[in-house]
Short mmCIF file of C-alpha atoms in Angstrom, two decimals:
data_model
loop_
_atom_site.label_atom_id
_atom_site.label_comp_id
_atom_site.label_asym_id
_atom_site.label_seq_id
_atom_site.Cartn_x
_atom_site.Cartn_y
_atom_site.Cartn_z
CA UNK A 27 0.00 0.00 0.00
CA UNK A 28 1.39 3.69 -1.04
CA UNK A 29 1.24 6.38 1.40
CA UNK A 30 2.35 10.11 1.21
CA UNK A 31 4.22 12.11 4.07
CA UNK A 32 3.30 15.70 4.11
CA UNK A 33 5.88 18.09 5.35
CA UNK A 34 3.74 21.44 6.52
CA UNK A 35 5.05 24.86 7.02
CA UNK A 36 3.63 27.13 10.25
CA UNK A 37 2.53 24.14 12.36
CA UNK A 38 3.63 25.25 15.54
CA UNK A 39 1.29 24.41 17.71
CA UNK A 40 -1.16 21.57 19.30
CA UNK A 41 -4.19 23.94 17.61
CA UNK A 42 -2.41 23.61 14.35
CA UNK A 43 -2.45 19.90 14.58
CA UNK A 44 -6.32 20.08 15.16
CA UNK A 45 -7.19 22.34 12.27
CA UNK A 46 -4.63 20.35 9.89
CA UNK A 47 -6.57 17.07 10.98
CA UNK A 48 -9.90 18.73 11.00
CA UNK A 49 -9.64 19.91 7.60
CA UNK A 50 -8.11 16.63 5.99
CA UNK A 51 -10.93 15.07 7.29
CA UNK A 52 -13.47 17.16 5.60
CA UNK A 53 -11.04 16.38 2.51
CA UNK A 54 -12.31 12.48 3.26
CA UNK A 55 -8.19 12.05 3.53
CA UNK A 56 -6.75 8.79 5.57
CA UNK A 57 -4.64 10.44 8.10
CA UNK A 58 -2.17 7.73 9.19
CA UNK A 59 -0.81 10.54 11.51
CA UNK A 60 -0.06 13.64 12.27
CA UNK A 61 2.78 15.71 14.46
CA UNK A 62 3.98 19.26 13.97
CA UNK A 63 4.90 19.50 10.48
CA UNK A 64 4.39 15.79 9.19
CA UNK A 65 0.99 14.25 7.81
CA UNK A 66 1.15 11.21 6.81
CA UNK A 67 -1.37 10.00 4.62
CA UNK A 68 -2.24 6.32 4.04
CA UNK A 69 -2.74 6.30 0.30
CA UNK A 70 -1.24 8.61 -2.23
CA UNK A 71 -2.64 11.89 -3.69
CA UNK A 72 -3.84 12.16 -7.01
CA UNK A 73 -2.77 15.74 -8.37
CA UNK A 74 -6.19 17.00 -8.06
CA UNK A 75 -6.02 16.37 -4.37
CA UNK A 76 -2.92 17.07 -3.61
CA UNK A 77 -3.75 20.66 -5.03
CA UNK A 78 -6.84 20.70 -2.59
CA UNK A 79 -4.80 20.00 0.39
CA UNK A 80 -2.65 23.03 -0.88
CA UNK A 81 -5.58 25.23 -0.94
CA UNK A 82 -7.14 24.33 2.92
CA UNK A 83 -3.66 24.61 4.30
CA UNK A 84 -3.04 28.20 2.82
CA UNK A 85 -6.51 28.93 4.30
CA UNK A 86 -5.52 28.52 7.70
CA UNK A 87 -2.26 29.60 7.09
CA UNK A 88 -0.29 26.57 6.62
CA UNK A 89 1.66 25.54 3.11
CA UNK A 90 3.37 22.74 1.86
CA UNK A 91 7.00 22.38 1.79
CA UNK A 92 8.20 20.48 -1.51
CA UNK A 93 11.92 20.82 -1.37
CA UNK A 94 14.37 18.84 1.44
CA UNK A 95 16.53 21.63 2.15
CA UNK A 96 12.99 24.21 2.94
CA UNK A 97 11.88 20.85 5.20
CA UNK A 98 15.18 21.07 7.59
CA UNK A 99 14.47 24.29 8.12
CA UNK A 100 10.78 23.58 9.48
CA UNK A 101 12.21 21.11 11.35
CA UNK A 102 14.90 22.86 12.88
CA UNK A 103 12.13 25.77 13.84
CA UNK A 104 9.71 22.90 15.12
CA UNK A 105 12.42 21.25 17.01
CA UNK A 106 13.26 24.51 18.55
CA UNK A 107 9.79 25.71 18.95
CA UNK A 108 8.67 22.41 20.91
CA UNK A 109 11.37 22.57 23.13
CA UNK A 110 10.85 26.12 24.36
CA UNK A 111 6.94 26.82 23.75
CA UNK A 112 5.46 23.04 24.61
CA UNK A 113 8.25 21.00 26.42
CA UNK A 114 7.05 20.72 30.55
CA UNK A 115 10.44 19.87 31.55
CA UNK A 116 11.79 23.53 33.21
CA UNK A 117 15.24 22.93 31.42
CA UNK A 118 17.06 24.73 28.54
CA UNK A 119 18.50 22.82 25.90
CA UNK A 120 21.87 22.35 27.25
CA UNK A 121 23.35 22.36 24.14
CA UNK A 122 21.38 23.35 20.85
CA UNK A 123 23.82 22.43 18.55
CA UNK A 124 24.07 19.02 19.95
CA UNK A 125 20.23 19.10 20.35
CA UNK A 126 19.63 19.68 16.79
CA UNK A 127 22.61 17.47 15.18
CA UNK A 128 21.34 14.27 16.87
CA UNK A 129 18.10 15.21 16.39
CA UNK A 130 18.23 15.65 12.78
CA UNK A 131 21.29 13.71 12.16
CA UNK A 132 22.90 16.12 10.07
CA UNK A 133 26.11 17.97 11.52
CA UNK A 134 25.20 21.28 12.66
CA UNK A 135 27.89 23.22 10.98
CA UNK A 136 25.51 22.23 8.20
CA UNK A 137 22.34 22.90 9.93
CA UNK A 138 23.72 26.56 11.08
CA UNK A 139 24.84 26.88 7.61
CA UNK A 140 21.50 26.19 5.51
CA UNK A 141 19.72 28.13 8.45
CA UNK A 142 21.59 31.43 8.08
CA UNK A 143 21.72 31.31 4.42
CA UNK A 144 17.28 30.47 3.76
CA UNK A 145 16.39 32.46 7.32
CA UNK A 146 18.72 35.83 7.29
CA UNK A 147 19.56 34.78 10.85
CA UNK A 148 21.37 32.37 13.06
CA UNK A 149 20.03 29.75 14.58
CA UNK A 150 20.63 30.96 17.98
CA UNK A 151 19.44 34.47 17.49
CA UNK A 152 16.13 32.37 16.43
CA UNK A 153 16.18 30.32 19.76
CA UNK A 154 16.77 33.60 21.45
CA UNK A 155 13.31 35.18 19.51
CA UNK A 156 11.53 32.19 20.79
CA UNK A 157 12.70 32.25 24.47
CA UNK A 158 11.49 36.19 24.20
CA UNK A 159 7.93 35.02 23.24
CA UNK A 160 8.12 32.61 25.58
CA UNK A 161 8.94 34.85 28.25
CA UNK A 162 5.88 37.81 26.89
CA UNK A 163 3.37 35.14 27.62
CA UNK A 164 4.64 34.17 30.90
CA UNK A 165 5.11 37.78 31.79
CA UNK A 166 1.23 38.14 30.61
CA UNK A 167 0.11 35.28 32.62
CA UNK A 168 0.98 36.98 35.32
CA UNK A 169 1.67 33.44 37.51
CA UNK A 170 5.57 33.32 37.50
CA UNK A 171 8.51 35.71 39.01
CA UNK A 172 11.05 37.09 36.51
CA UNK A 173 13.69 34.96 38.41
CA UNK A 174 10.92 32.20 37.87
CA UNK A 175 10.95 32.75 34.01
CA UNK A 176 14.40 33.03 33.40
CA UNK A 177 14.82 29.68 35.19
CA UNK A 178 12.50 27.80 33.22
CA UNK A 179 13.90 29.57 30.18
CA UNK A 180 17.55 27.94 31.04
CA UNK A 181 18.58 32.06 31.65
CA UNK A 182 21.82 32.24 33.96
CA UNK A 183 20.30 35.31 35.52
CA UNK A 184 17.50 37.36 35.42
CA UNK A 185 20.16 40.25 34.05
CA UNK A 186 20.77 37.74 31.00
CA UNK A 187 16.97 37.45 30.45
CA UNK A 188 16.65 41.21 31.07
CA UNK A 189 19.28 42.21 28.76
CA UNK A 190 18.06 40.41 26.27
CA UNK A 191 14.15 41.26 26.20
CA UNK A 192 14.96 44.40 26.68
CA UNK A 193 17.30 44.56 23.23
CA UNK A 194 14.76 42.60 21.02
CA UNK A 195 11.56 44.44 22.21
CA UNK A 196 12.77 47.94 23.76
CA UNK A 197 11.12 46.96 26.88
CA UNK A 198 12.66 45.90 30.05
CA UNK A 199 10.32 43.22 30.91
CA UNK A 200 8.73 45.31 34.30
CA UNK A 201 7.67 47.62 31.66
CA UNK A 202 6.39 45.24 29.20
CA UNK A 203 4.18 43.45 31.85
CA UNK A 204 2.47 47.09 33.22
CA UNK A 205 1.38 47.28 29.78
CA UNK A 206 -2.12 46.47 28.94
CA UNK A 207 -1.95 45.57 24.95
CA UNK A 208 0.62 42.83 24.57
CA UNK A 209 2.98 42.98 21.88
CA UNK A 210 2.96 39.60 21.36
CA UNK A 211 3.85 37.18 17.59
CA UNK A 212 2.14 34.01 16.45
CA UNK A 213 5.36 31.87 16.94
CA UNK A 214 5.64 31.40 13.19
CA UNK A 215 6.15 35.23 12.72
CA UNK A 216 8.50 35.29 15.00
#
């Protein structure tokens, strides 16, 4: 029996993984399963579907990724974004590069490499734009110190965490939570 893997763009989310499903379904697709980024199908498309899958997922803001290189690079966000955004665990990736190598079992001179060159940034600048939106919605929550978040961000020190919201959004993060419209991005903006 043929089957198709999907690799989806802008899946960042458990949400995402609904709506994806959700909408296949309506489609009368056989989802095999589903994760951030991968749907696998259990039969392959014709071209005719295959062009109305393309059309839902731009719909909700999704797209398909057709080339290898463009599907690292989801993976490397998705990687990154699970571990920061949906990972319980209170601890930092110790070591991304390591993280992402084994991971993806590509070396990540490579990975840093392809990243810099599609992205227009460094991988670690990324993980440092996620942590940030990380750290806006726990600031918003309003549940957890500062010394709390940069903790369970893998911060050294609340200065570190400081310094560094305070050079990506302007705000020192006191300011930012006294503020009453949150400047928050969808984590595939960011």
């Amino acid at each position: 029996m043929s089957k198709t893997i999907l690799h989806i763009k802008n899946m960042v989310c458990n949400r995402c993984i609904k709506v994806v499903k959700e909408e296949f379904e309506v489609l009368k697709l056989p989802v095999t399963s589903i994760e951030l980024g991968i749907v696998e199908l259990g039969e392959e498309l014709s071209s005719d579907a295959l062009n109305k899958v393309k059309t839902v997922l731009m719909s909700n803001g999704f797209e398909l990724i057709d080339d290898k290189k463009g599907q690292l690079i989801d993976s490397i966000k998705t990687l990154i974004i699970e571990k920061i955004h949906h990972s319980e665990a209170e601890e930092e990736i110790v070591n991304s590069s390591d993280y992402l190598s084994n991971a993806l079992g590509y070396d990540y001179s490579y990975l840093s490499k392809l990243f810099s060159s599609v992205e227009g940034l460094t991988i670690e600048k990324y993980i440092i734009l996620q942590k940030i939106e990380k750290a806006k919605e726990l600031l918003a929550y309003r549940e957890l110190s500062l010394k709390e978040i940069a903790w369970k961000l893998g911060y050294s020190s609340v200065q570190h965490l400081s310094s560094q919201f305070k050079k990506i959004t302007g705000l020192t993060p006191s300011h930012f939570k006294q503020l009453k419209d949150y400047k928050r991005k969808p984590l595939d903006r960011v």
